[in-house]
Coordinates of C-alpha atoms in Angstrom, one line a residue:
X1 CA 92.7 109.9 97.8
X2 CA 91.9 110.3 101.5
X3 CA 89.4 112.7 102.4
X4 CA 91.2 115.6 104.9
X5 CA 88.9 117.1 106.6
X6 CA 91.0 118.1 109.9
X7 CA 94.5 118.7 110.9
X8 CA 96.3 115.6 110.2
X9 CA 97.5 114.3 113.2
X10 CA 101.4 113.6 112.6
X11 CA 103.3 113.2 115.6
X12 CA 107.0 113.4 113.9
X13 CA 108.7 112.4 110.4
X14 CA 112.2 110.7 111.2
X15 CA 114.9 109.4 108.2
X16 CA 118.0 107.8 109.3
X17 CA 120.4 106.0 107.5
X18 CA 120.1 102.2 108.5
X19 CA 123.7 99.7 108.1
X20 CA 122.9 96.2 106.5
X21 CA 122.0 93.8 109.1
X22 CA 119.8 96.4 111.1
X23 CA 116.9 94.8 112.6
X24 CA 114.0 95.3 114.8
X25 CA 112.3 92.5 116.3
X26 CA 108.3 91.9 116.5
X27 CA 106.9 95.2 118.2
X28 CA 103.6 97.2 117.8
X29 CA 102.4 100.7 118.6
X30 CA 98.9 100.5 120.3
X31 CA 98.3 104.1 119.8
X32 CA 100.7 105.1 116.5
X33 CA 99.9 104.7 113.0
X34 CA 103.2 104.1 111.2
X35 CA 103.9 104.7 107.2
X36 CA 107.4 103.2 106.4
X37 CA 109.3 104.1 103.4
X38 CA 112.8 102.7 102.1
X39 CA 114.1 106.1 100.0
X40 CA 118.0 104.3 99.2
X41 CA 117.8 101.0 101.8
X42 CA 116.5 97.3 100.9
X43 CA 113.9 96.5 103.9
X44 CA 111.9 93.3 104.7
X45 CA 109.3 93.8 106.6
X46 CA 106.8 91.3 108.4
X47 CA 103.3 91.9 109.7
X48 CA 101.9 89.1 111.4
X49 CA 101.7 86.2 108.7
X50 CA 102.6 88.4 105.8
X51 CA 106.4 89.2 104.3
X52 CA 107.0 92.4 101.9
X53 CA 110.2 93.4 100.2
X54 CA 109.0 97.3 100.3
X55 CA 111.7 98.9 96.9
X56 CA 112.0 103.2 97.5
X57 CA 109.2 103.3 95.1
X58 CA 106.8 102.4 97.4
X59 CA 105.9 102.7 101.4
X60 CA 103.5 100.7 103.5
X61 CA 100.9 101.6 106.1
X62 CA 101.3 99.7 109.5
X63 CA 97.9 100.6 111.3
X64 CA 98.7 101.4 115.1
X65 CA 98.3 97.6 116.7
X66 CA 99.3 95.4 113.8
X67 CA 102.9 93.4 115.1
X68 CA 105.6 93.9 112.8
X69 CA 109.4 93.3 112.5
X70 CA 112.0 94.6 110.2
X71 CA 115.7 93.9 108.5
X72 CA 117.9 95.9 106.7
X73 CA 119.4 93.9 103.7
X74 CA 121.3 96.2 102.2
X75 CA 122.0 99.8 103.9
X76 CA 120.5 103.0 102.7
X77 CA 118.0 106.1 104.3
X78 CA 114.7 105.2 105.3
X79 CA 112.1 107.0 106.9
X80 CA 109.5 106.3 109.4
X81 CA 105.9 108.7 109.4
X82 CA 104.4 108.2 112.4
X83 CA 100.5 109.1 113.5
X84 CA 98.2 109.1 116.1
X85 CA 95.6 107.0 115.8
X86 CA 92.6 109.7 117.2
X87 CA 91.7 111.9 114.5
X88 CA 93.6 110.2 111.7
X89 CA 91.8 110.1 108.4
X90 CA 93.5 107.0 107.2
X91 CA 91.0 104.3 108.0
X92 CA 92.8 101.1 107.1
X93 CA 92.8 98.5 109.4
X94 CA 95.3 96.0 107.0
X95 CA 99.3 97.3 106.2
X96 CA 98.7 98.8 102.9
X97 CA 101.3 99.6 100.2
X98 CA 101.2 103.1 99.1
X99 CA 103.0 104.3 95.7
X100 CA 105.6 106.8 97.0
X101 CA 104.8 109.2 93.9
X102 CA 108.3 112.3 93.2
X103 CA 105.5 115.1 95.0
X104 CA 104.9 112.6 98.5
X105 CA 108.8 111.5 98.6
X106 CA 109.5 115.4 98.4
X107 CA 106.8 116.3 101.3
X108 CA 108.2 113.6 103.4
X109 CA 111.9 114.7 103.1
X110 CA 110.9 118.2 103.5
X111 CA 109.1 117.6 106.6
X112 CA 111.7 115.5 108.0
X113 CA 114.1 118.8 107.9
X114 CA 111.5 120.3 110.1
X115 CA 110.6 123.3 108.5
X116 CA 107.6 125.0 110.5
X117 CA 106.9 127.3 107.7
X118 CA 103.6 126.6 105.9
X119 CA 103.9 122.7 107.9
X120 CA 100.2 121.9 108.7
X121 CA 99.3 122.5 105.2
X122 CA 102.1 120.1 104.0
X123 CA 101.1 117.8 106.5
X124 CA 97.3 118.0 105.3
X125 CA 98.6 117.5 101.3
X126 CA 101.1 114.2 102.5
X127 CA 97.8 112.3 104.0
X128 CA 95.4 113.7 101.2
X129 CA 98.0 112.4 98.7
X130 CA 98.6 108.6 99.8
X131 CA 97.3 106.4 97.7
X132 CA 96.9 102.5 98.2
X133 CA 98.2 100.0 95.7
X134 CA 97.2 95.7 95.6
X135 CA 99.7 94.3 98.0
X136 CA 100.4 92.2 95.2
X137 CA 102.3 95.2 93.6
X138 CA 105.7 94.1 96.0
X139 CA 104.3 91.6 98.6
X140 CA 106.6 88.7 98.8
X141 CA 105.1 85.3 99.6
X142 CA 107.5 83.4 101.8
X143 CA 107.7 79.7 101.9
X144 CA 107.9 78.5 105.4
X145 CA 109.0 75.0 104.6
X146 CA 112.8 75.0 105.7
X147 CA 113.7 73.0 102.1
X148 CA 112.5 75.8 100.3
X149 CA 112.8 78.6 102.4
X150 CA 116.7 78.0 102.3
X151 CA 115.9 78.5 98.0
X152 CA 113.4 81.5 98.8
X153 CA 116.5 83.3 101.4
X154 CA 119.2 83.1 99.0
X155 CA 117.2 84.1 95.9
X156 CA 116.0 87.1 97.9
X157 CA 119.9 87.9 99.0
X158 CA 120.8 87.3 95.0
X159 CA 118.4 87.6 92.8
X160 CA 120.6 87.2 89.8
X161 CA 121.2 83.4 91.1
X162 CA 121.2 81.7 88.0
X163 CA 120.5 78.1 89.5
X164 CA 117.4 76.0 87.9
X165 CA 115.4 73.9 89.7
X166 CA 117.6 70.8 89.4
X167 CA 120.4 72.6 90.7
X168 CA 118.6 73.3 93.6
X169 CA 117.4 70.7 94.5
X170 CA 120.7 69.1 94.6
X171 CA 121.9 72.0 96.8
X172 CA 119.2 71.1 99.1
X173 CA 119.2 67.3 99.0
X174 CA 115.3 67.6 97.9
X175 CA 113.7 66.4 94.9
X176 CA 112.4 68.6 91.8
X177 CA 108.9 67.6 92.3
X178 CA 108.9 68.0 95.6
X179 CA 110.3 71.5 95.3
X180 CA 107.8 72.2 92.8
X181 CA 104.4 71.2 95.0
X182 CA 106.0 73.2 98.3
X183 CA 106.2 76.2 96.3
X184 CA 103.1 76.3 94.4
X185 CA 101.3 75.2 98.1
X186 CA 103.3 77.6 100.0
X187 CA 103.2 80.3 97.6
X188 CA 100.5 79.9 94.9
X189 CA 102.9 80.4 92.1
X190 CA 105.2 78.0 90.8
X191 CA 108.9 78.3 91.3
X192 CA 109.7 80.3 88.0
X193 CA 107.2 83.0 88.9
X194 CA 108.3 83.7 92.4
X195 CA 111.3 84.3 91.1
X196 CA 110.5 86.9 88.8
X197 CA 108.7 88.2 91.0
X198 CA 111.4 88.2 93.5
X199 CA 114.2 89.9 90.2
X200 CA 111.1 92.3 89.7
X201 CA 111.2 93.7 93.0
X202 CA 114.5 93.7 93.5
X203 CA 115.2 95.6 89.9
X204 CA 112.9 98.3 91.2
X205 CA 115.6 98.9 93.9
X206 CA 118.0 99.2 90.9
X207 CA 116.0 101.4 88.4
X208 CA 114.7 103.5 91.7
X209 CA 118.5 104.4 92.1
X210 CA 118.9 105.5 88.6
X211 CA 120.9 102.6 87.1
X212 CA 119.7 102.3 83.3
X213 CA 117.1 99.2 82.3
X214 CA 120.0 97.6 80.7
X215 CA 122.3 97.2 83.8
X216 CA 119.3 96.4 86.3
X217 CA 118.5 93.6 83.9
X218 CA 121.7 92.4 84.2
X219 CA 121.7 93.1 88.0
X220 CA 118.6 91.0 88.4
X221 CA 119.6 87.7 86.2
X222 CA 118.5 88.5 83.2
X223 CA 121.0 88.5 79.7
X224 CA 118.8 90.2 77.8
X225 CA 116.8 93.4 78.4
X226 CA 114.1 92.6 76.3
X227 CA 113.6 89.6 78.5
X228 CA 113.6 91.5 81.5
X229 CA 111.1 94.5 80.1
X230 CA 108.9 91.6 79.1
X231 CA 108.9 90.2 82.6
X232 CA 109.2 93.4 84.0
X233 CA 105.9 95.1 82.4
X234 CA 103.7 91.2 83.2
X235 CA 104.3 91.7 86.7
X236 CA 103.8 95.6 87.2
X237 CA 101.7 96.5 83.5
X238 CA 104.2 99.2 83.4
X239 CA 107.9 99.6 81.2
X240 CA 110.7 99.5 83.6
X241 CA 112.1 102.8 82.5
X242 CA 109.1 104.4 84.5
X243 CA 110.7 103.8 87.8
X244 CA 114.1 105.4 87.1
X245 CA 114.8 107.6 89.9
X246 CA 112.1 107.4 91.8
X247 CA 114.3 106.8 94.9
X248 CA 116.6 108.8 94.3
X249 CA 119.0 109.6 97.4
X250 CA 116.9 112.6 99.8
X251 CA 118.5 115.9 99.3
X252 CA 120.6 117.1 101.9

C-alpha cells in the first residue's frame, strides 16, 4: 500500500457519463497526476507506445507528464482522480493499473458527491488503499501492422467474432503464415492468445456489470462456460465469478 504520511493532495474527483465515440486526443498534464477509472463505460486508453483496454474493475495511474489519449467504445460513467504532483505520495513514474477493490470504487463515488464531512480522512484512505497490479493484468498489445491491426480493431469492437485464422486472412487478402509471424512479432503471443486475451478483458466488462458467467461466456465467443472459466482463470489465476459486480453502476 502507499505510505500516507501527509494530506493527500487531491485537487478534485469528477464522474461523468461519457456517449460511445467520445474521444480525447494526445494531451498531458505537466503538473496533475491523473487515476482514471471506467465504473459502467468501455475505455481505450493510450500512453505513449502502450494501448490498455482498462474493464470497471480496474483504474490506471497516468503520472502528471506521461501523453495520453482516450476513446469511449461503448458509453457508460467514468471518473477521472486528479492530483497534484508536489506532495503526492504516489511515486510512480510509469501508468500503472490499480485493482479498483468494492471499498476504493465506494471512496471514489463518495468523494465525487462532494461531501466535506470527514473528506481529508477519505482522501488520506483512497491513496493509502491503491494498489498496483502487472500491466499484464488488462494491457492490450496492439499490432501496428495495418493487415493485422484491421483483425486486432474488429476483434476488440466484437470479441465474440467467431472467425479463424483462414477466414481472416481471406477478409484481409493476407496469408495465414504471414498473419501468424505479424502477431507473434507485433505482440509476442500468437493469434489464439491475443484473442483470449482480448474475450478475457472484454468479459470482465460483462461480469463487472453483473451478467452471470454463463451469459458473459456467451457474450465473449465462447459456447461453453467451462471453456470460458478455463480460459478465464489461465489469464487472471482467478474464477470468473469473482468479478461479478465489481462495476456495478455508482449510486445516485
Amino acid at each position: 500500500m502507499a505510505d500516507v504520511q501527509a494530506p493527500p493532495p487531491l485537487l478534485v474527483i469528477g464522474g461523468a457519463y461519457f456517449d460511445q465515440g467520445a474521444l480525447a486526443e494526445q494531451h498531458q498534464h505537466p503538473d496533475e497526476h491523473l487515476i482514471t477509472w471506467s465504473a459502467t463505460a468501455t475505455v481505450s486508453l493510450r500512453t505513449g507506445e502502450r494501448d490498455w483496454l482498462v474493464p470497471p474493475t480496474h483504474a490506471l495511474w497516468i503520472p502528471a507528464g506521461c501523453p495520453h489519449r482516450f476513446e469511449v467504445s461503448r458509453a457508460g460513467y467514468g471518473y477521472a482522480v486528479v492530483l497534484s504532483r508536489n506532495g503526492c505520495p504516489i511515486t510512480w513514474a510509469e501508468p500503472t493499473g490499480v485493482l479498483v477493490t468494492p471499498l476504493l470504487r465506494e471512496l471514489i463515488v463518495h468523494l465525487d458527491g462532494g461531501a466535506a464531512r470527514a473528506r481529508a480522512a477519505a482522501e488520506s484512505l483512497l491513496l493509502a488503499l491503491l494498489e498496483p497490479v502487472p500491466s499484464t493484468a488488462f494491457h492490450v498489445p496492439i499490432p501496428e501492422d495495418p493487415r493485422v491491426r484491421t483483425i486486432a480493431e474488429a476483434l476488440l469492437a466484437d470479441p465474440a467474432d467467431p472467425r479463424d485464422l483462414a477466414a481472416w486472412a481471406h477478409a484481409t487478402s493476407t496469408g495465414v503464415r504471414t498473419i501468424t509471424r505479424l502477431f507473434d512479432r507485433e505482440t509476442g503471443m500468437t493469434f489464439a492468445q491475443w484473442r483470449t486475451l482480448v474475450r478475457v478483458r472484454a468479459a470482465l466488462t460483462h461480469l463487472a456489470r453483473g451478467k452471470s458467467v454463463g451469459a458473459t461466456a456467451r457474450a465473449v465467443g465462447y459456447r461453453k462456460p467451462g471453456a470460458f472459466a478455463e480460459a478465464f482463470h489461465r489469464v487472471t489465476g482467478q474464477h470468473p465469478s469473482i468479478y461479478q459486480g465489481a462495476g456495478a453502476p455508482p449510486k445516485e
